[in-house]
Coordinates of N, CA, C and O in Angstrom, one line a residue:
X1 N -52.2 37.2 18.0 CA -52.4 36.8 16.6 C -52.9 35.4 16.7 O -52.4 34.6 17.5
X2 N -54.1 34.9 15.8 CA -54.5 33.9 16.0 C -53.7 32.8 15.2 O -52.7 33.2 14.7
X3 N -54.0 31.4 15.0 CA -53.3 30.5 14.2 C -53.6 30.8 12.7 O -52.7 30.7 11.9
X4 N -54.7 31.1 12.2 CA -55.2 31.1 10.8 C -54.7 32.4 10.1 O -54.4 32.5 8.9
X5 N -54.7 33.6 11.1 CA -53.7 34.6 10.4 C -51.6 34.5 10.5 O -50.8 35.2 9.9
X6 N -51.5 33.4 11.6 CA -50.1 33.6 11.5 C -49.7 32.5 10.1 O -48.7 32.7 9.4
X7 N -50.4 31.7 9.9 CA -50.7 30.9 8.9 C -50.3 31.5 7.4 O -49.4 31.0 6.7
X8 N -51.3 32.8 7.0 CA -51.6 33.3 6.2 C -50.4 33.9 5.9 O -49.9 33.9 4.8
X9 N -49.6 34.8 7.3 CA -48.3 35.3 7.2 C -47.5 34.8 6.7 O -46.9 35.1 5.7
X10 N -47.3 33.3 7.5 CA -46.2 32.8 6.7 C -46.1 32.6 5.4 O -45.2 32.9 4.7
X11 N -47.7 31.6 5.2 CA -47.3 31.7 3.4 C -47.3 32.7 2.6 O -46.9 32.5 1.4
X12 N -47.7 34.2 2.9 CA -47.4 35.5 2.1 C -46.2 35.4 2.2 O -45.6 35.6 1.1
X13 N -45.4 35.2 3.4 CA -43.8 35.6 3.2 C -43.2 34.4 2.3 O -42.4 34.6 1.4
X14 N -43.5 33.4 2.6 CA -42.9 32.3 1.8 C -43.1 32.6 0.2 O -42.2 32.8 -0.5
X15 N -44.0 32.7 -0.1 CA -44.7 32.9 -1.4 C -43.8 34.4 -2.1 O -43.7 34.6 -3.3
X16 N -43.3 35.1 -1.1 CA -42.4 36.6 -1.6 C -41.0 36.4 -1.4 O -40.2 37.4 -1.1
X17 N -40.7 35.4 -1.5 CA -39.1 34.9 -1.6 C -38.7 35.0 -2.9 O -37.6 35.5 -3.1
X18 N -39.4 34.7 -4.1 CA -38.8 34.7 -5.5 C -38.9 35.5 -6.0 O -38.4 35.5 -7.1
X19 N -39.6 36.8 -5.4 CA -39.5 38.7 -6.1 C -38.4 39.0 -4.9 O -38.0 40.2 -5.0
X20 N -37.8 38.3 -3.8 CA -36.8 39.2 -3.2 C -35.3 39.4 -3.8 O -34.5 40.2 -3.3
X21 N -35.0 38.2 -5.0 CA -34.0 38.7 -5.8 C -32.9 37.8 -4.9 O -31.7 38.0 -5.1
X22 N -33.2 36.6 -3.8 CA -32.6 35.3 -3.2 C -32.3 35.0 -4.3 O -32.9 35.4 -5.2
X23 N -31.2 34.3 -4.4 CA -30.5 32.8 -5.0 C -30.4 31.7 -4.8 O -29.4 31.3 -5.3
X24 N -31.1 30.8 -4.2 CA -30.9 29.6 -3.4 C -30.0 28.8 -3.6 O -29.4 28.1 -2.8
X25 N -29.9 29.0 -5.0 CA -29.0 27.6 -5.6 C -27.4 27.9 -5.7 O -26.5 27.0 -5.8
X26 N -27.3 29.3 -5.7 CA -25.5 29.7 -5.9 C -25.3 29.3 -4.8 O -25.9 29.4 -3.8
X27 N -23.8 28.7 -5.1 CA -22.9 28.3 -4.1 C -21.8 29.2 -4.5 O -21.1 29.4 -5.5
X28 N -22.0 29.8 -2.9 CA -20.6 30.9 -2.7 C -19.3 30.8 -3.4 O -18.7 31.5 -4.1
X29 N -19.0 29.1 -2.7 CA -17.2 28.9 -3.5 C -17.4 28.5 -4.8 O -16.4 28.3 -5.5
X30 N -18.7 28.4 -5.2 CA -18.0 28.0 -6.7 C -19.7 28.8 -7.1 O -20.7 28.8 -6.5
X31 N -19.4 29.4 -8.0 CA -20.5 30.6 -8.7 C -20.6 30.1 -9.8 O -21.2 30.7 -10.6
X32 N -20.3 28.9 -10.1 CA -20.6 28.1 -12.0 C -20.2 26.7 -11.4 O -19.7 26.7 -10.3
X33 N -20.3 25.7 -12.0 CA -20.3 24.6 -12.0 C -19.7 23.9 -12.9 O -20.2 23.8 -14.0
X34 N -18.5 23.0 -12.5 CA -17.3 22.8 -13.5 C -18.5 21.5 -13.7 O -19.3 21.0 -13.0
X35 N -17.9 21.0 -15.2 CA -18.7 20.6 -16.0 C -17.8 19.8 -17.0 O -17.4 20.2 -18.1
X36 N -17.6 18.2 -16.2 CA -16.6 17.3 -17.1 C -16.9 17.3 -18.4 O -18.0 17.7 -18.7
X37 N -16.1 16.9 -19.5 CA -15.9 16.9 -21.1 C -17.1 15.6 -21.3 O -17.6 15.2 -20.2
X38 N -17.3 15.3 -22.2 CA -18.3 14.7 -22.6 C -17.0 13.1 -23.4 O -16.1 13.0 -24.2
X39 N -17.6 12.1 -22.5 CA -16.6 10.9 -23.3 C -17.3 10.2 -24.4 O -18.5 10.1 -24.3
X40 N -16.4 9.4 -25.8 CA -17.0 8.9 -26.7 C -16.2 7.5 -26.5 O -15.2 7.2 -26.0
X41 N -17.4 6.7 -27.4 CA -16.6 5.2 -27.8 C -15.2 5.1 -28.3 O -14.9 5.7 -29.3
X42 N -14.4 4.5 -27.7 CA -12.9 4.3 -28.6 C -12.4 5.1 -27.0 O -11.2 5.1 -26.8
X43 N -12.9 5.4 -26.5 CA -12.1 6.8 -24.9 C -11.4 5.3 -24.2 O -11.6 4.1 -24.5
X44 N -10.6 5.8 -23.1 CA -10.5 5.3 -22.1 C -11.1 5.5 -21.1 O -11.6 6.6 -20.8
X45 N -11.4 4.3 -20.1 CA -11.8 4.7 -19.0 C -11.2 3.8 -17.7 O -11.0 2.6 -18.0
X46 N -10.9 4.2 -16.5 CA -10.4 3.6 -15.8 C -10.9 3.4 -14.4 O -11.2 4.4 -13.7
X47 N -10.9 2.2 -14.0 CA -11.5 1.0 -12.9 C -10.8 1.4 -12.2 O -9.6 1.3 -12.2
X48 N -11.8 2.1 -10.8 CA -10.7 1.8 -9.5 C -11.7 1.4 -8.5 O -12.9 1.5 -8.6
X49 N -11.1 0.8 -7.5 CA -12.2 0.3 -6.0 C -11.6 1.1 -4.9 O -10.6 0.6 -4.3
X50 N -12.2 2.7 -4.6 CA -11.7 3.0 -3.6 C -12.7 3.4 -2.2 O -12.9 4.4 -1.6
X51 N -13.3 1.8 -2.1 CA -14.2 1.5 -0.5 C -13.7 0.0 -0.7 O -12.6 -0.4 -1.1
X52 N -14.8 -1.0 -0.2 CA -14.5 -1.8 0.0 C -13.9 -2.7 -1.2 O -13.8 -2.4 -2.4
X53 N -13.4 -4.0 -0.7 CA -12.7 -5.0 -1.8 C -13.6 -6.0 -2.7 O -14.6 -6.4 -2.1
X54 N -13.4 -6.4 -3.9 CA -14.2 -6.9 -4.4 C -14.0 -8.1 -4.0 O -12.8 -8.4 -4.2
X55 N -15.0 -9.1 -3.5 CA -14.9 -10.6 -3.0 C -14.7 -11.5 -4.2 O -13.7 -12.2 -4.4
X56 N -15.7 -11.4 -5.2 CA -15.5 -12.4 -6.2 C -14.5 -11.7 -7.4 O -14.6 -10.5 -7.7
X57 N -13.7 -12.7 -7.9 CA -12.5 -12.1 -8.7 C -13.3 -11.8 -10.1 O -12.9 -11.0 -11.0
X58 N -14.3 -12.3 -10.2 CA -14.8 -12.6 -11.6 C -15.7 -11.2 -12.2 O -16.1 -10.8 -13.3
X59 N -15.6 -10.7 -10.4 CA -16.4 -8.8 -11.1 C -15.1 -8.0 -11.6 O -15.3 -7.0 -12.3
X60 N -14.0 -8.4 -11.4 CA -13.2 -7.3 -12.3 C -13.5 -7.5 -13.7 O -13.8 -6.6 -14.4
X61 N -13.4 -8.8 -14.3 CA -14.0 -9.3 -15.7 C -15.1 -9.1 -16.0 O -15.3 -8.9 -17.2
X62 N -15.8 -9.0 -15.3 CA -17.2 -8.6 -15.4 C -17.3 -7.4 -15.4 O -18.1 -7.1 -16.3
X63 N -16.9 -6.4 -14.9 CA -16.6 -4.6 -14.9 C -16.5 -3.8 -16.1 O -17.1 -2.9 -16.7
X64 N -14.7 -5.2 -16.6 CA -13.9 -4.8 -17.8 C -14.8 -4.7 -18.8 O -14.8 -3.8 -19.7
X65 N -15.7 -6.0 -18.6 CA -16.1 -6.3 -20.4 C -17.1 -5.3 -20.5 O -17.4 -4.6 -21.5
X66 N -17.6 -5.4 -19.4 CA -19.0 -4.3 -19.4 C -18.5 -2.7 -20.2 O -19.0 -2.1 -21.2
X67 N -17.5 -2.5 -19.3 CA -17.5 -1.0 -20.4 C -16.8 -1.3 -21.6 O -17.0 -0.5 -22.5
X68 N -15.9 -2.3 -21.9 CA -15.4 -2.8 -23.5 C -16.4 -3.1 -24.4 O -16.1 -3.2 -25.6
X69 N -17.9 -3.4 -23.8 CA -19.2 -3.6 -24.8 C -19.8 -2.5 -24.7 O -21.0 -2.3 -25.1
X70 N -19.2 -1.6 -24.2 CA -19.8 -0.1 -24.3 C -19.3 0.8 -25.4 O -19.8 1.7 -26.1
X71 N -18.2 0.1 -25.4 CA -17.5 0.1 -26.6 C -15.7 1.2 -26.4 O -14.9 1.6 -27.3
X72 N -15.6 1.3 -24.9 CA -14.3 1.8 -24.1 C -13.0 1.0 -23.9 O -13.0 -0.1 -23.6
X73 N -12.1 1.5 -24.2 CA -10.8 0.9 -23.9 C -11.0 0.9 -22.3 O -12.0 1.4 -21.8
X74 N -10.0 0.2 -21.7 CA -10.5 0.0 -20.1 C -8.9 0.1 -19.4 O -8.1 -0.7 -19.7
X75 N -8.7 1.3 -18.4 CA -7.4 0.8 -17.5 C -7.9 0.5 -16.1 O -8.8 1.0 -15.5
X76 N -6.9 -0.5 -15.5 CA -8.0 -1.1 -14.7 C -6.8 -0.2 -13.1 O -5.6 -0.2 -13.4
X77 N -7.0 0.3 -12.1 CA -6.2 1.2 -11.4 C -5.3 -0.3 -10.9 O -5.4 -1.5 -11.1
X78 N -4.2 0.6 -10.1 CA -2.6 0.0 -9.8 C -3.2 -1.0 -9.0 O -2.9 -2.2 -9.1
X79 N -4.1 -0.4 -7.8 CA -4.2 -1.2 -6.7 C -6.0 -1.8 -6.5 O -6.6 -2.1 -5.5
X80 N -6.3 -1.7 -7.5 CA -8.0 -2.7 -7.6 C -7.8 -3.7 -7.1 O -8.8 -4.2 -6.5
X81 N -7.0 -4.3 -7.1 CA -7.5 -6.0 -6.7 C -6.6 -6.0 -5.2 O -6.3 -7.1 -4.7
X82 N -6.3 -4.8 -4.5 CA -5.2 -5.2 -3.4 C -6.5 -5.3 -2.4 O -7.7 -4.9 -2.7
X83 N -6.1 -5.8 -1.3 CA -7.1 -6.3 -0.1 C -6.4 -5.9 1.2 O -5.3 -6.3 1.5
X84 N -7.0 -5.0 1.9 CA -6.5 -4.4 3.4 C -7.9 -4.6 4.2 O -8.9 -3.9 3.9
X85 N -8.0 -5.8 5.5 CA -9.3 -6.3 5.8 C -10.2 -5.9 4.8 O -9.7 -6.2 3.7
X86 N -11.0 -5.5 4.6 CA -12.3 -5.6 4.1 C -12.2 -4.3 3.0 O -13.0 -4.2 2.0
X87 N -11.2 -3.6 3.3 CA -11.0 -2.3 2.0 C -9.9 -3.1 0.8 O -9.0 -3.8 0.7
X88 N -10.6 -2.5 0.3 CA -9.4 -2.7 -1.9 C -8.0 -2.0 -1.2 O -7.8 -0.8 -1.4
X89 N -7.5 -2.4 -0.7 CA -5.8 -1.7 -0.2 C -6.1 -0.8 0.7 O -7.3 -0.5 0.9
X90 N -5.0 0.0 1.4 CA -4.9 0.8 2.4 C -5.1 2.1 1.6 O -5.1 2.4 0.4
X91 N -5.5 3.0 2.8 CA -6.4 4.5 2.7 C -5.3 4.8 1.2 O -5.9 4.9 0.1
X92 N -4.1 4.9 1.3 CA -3.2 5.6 0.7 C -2.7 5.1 -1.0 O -2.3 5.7 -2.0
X93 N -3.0 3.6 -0.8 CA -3.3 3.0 -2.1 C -4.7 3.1 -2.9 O -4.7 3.0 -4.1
X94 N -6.0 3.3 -2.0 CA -6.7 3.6 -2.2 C -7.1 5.2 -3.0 O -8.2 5.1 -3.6
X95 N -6.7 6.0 -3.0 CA -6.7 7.4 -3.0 C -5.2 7.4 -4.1 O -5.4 8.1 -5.1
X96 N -4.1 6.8 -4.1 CA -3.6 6.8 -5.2 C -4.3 6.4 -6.9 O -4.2 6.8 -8.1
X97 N -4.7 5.9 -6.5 CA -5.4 5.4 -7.9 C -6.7 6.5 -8.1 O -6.9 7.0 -9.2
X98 N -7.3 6.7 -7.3 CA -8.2 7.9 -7.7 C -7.2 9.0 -8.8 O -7.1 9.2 -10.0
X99 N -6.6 9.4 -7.4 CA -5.7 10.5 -8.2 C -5.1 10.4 -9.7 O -4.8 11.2 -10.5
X100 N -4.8 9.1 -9.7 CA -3.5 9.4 -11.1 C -4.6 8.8 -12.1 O -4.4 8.6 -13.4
X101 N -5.7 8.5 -11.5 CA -6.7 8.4 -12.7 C -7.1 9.7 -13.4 O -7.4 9.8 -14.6
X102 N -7.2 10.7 -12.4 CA -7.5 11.9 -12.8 C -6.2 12.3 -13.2 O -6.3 13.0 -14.2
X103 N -5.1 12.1 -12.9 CA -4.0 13.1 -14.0 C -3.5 12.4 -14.6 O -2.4 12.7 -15.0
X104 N -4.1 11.0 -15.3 CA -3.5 10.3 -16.7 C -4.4 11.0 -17.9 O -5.6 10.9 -17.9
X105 N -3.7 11.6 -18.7 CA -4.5 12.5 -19.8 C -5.4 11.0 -20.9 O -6.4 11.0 -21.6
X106 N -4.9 10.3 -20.7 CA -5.2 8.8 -21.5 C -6.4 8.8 -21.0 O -7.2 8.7 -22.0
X107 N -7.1 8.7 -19.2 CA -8.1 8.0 -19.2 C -9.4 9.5 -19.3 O -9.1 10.7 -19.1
X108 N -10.4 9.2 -19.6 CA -11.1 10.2 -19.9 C -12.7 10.1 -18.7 O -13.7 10.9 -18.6
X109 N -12.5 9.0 -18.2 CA -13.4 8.7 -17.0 C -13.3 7.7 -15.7 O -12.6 6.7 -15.8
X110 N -13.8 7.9 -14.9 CA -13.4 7.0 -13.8 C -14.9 6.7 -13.2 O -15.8 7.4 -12.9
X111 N -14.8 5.2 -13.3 CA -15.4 4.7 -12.6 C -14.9 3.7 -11.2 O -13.8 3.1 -11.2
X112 N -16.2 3.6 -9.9 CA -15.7 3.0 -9.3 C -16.3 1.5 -9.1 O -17.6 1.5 -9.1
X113 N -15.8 0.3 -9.1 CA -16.2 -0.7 -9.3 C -16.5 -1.1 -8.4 O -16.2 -2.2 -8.6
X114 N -17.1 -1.0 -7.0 CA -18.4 -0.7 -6.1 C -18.4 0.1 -5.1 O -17.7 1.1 -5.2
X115 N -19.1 -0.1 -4.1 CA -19.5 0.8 -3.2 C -18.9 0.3 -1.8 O -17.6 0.2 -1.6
X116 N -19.5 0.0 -1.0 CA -19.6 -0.3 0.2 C -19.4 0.2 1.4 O -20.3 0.3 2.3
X117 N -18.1 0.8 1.5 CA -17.4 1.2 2.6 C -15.7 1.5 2.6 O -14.7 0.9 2.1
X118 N -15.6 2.5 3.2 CA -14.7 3.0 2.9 C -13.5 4.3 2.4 O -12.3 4.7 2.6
X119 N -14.8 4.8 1.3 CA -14.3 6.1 0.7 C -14.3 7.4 1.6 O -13.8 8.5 1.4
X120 N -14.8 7.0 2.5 CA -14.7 8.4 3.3 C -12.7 8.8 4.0 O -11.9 9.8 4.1
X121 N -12.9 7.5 4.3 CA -11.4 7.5 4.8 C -10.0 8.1 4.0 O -8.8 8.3 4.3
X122 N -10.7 8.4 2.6 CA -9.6 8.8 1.9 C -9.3 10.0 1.4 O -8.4 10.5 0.6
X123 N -10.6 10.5 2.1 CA -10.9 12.3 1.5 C -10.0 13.2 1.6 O -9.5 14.0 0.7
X124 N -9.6 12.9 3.0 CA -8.2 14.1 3.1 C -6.8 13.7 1.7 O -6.1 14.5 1.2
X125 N -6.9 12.4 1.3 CA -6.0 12.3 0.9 C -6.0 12.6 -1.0 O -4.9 12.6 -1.7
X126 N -7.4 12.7 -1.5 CA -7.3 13.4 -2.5 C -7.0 14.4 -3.1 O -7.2 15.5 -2.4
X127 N -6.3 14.7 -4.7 CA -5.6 15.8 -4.9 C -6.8 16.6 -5.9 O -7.0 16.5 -7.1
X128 N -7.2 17.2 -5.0 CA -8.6 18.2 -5.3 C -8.2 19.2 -6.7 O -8.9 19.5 -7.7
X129 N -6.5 19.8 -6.3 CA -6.5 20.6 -7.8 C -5.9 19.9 -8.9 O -5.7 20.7 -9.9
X130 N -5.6 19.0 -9.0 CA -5.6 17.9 -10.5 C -7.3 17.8 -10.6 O -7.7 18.4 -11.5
X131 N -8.0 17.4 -10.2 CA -9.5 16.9 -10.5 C -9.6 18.0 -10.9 O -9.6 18.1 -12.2
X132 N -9.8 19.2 -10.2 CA -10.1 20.6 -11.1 C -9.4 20.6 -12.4 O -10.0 20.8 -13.4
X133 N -7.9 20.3 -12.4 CA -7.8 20.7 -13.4 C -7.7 19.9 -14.6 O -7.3 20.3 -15.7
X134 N -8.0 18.3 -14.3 CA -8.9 17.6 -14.8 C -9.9 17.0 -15.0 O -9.9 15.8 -15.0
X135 N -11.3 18.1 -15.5 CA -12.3 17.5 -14.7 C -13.0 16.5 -16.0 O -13.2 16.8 -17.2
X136 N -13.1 15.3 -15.2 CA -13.8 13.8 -16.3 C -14.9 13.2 -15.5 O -15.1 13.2 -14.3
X137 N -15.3 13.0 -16.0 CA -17.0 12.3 -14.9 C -16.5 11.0 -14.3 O -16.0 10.0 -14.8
X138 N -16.7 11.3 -13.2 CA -16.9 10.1 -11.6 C -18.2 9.8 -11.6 O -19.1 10.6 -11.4
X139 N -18.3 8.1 -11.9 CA -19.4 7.6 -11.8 C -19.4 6.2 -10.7 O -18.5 5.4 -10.7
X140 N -20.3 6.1 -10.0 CA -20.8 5.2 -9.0 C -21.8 5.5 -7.8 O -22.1 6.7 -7.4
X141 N -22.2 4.8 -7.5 CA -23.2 4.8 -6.4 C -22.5 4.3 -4.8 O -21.4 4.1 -4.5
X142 N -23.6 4.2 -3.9 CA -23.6 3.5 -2.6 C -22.1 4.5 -1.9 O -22.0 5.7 -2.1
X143 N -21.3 3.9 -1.3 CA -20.1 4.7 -1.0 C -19.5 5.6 -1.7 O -18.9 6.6 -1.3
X144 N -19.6 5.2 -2.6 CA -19.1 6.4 -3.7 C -19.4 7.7 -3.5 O -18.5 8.5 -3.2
X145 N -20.5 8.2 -3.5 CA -21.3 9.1 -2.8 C -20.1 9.8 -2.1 O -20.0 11.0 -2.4
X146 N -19.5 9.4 -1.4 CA -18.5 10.3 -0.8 C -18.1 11.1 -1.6 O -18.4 12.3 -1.6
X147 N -17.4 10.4 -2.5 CA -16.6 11.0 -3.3 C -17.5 12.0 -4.1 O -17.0 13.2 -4.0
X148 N -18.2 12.0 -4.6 CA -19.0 13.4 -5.1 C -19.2 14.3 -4.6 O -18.8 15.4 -4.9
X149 N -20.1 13.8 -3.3 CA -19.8 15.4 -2.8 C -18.4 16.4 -1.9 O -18.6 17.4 -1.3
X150 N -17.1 15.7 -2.0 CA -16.1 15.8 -1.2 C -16.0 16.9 -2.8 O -15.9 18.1 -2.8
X151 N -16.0 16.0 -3.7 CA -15.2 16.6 -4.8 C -15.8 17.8 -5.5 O -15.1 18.7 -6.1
X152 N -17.3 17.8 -5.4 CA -18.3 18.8 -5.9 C -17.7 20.0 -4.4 O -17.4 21.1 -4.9
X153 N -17.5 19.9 -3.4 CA -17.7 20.9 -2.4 C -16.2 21.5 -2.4 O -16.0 22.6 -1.8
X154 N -14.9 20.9 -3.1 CA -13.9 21.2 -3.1 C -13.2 21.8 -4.3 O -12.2 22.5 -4.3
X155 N -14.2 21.4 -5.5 CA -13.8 22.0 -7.4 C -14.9 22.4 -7.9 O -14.7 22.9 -9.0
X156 N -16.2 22.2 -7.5 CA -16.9 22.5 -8.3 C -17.5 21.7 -9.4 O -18.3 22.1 -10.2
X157 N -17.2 20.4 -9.2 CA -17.4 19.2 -10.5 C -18.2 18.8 -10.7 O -18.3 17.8 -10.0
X158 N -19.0 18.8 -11.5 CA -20.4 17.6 -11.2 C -19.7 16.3 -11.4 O -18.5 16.4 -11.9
X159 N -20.2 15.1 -11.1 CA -19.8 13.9 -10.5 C -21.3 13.3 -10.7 O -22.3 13.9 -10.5
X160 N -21.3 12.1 -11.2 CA -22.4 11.3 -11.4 C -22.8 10.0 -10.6 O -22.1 9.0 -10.5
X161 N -24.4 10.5 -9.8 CA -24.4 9.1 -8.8 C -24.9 7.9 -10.3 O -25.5 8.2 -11.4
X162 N -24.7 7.0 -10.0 CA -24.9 5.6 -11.1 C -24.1 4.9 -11.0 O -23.2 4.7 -10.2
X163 N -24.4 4.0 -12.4 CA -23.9 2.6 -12.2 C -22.7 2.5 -11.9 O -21.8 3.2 -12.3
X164 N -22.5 1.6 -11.1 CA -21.0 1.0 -10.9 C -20.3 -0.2 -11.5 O -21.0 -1.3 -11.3
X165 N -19.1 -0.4 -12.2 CA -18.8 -1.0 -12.7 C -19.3 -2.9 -12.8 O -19.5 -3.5 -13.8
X166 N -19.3 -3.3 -11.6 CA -20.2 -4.5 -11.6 C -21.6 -4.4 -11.4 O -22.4 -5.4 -11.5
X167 N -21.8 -3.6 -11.2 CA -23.4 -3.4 -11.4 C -24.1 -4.1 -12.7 O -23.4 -4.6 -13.6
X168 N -25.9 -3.8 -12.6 CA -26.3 -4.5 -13.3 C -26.4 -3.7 -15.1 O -27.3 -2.9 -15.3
X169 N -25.7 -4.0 -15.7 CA -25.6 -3.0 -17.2 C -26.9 -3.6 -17.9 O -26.4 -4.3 -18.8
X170 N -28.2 -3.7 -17.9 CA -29.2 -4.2 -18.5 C -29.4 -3.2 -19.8 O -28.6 -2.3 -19.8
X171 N -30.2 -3.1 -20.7 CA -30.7 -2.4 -21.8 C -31.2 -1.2 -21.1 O -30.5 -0.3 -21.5
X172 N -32.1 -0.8 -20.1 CA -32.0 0.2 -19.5 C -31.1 1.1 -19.0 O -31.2 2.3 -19.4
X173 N -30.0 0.6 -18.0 CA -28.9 1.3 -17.8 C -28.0 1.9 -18.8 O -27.4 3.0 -18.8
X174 N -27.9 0.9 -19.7 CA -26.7 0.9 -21.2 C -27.5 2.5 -21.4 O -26.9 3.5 -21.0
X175 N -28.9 2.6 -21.9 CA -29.3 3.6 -22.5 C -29.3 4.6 -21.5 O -28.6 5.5 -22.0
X176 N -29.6 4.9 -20.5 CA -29.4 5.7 -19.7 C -28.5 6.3 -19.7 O -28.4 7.6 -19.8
X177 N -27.2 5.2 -19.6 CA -25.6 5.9 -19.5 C -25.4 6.5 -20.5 O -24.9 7.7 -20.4
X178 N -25.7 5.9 -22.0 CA -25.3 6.5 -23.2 C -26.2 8.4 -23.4 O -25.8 9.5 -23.7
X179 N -27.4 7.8 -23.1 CA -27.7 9.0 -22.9 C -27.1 11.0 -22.2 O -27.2 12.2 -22.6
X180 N -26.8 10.4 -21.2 CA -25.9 11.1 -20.3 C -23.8 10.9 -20.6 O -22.9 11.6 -20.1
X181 N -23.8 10.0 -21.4 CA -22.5 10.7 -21.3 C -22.1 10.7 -22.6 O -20.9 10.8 -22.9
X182 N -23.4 10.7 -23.6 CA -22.3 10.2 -25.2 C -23.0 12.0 -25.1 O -22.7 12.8 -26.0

């Protein structure tokens, strides 16, 4: 067979994948896609740091107000401001506050107030069927990222990569976010 007809083969076969009745996109363990509640102004929402620690103290205030001009009540997690070397508290403080952010019926979102390093260490220790069976939008970027897809591959959740609590809230983002979660 020459190159210009194995060529031709492949893309006839490629090209007859979408009459063979494939699904690409189902995922086995989860056949639907849990789908957090939709939050409004007046909600709670609650701050946690589960990667690294935040250096300057002035971003928790800066975090807070940001979503209080969003127009959110704000709980800020137990152990946000704890410092274990370069992580917001140890694996276990860390990962508590995830969790009981997801089983406080009060808070209706979690955000993480940054990224860096870290969240992977805590995976084993999240309680995967409270998130299921409260599912609320997780938002953050950079490390965070763990946490979405740990949580998407274990409940089914969508989880949102974006802004993180100190991040930059400009007129852009504000509308973005509102977009997507009002």
């Amino acid at each position: 067979m020459d190159k210009r007809t194995f060529l031709k083969s492949i893309g006839l076969a490629a090209g007859s994948f979408p009459f063979l009745g494939f699904d690409f996109n189902r995922n086995e363990a989860f056949p639907y896609s849990l789908l957090p509640k939709s939050i409004q102004k007046g909600d709670t929402v609650g701050i946690i740091s589960p990667s690294a620690a935040t250096a300057d103290r002035m971003e928790f205030t800066y975090a807070k107000e940001a979503m209080e001009a969003l127009g959110f009540k704000v709980k800020l997690g137990e152990n946000l401001k704890n410092r274990f070397g370069h992580l917001a508290g140890t694996d276990e403080e860390r990962a508590n506050d995830l969790n009981q952010m997801f089983s406080d019926q009060e808070v209706k979102a979690v955000i993480g107030i940054r990224g860096g390093s870290g969240a992977a260490r805590i995976l084993p220790m999240i309680d995967y069927a409270t998130i299921k069976a409260n599912p609320k939008p997780l938002l953050g970027y950079s490390d965070i990222t763990a946490l979405h897809c740990a949580i998407y591959s274990q409940t089914g959740m969508i989880t949102f990569h974006g802004q993180n609590g100190t991040g930059s809230w400009n007129s852009f983002n504000v509308k973005q976010f509102e977009k997507v979660f009002f």
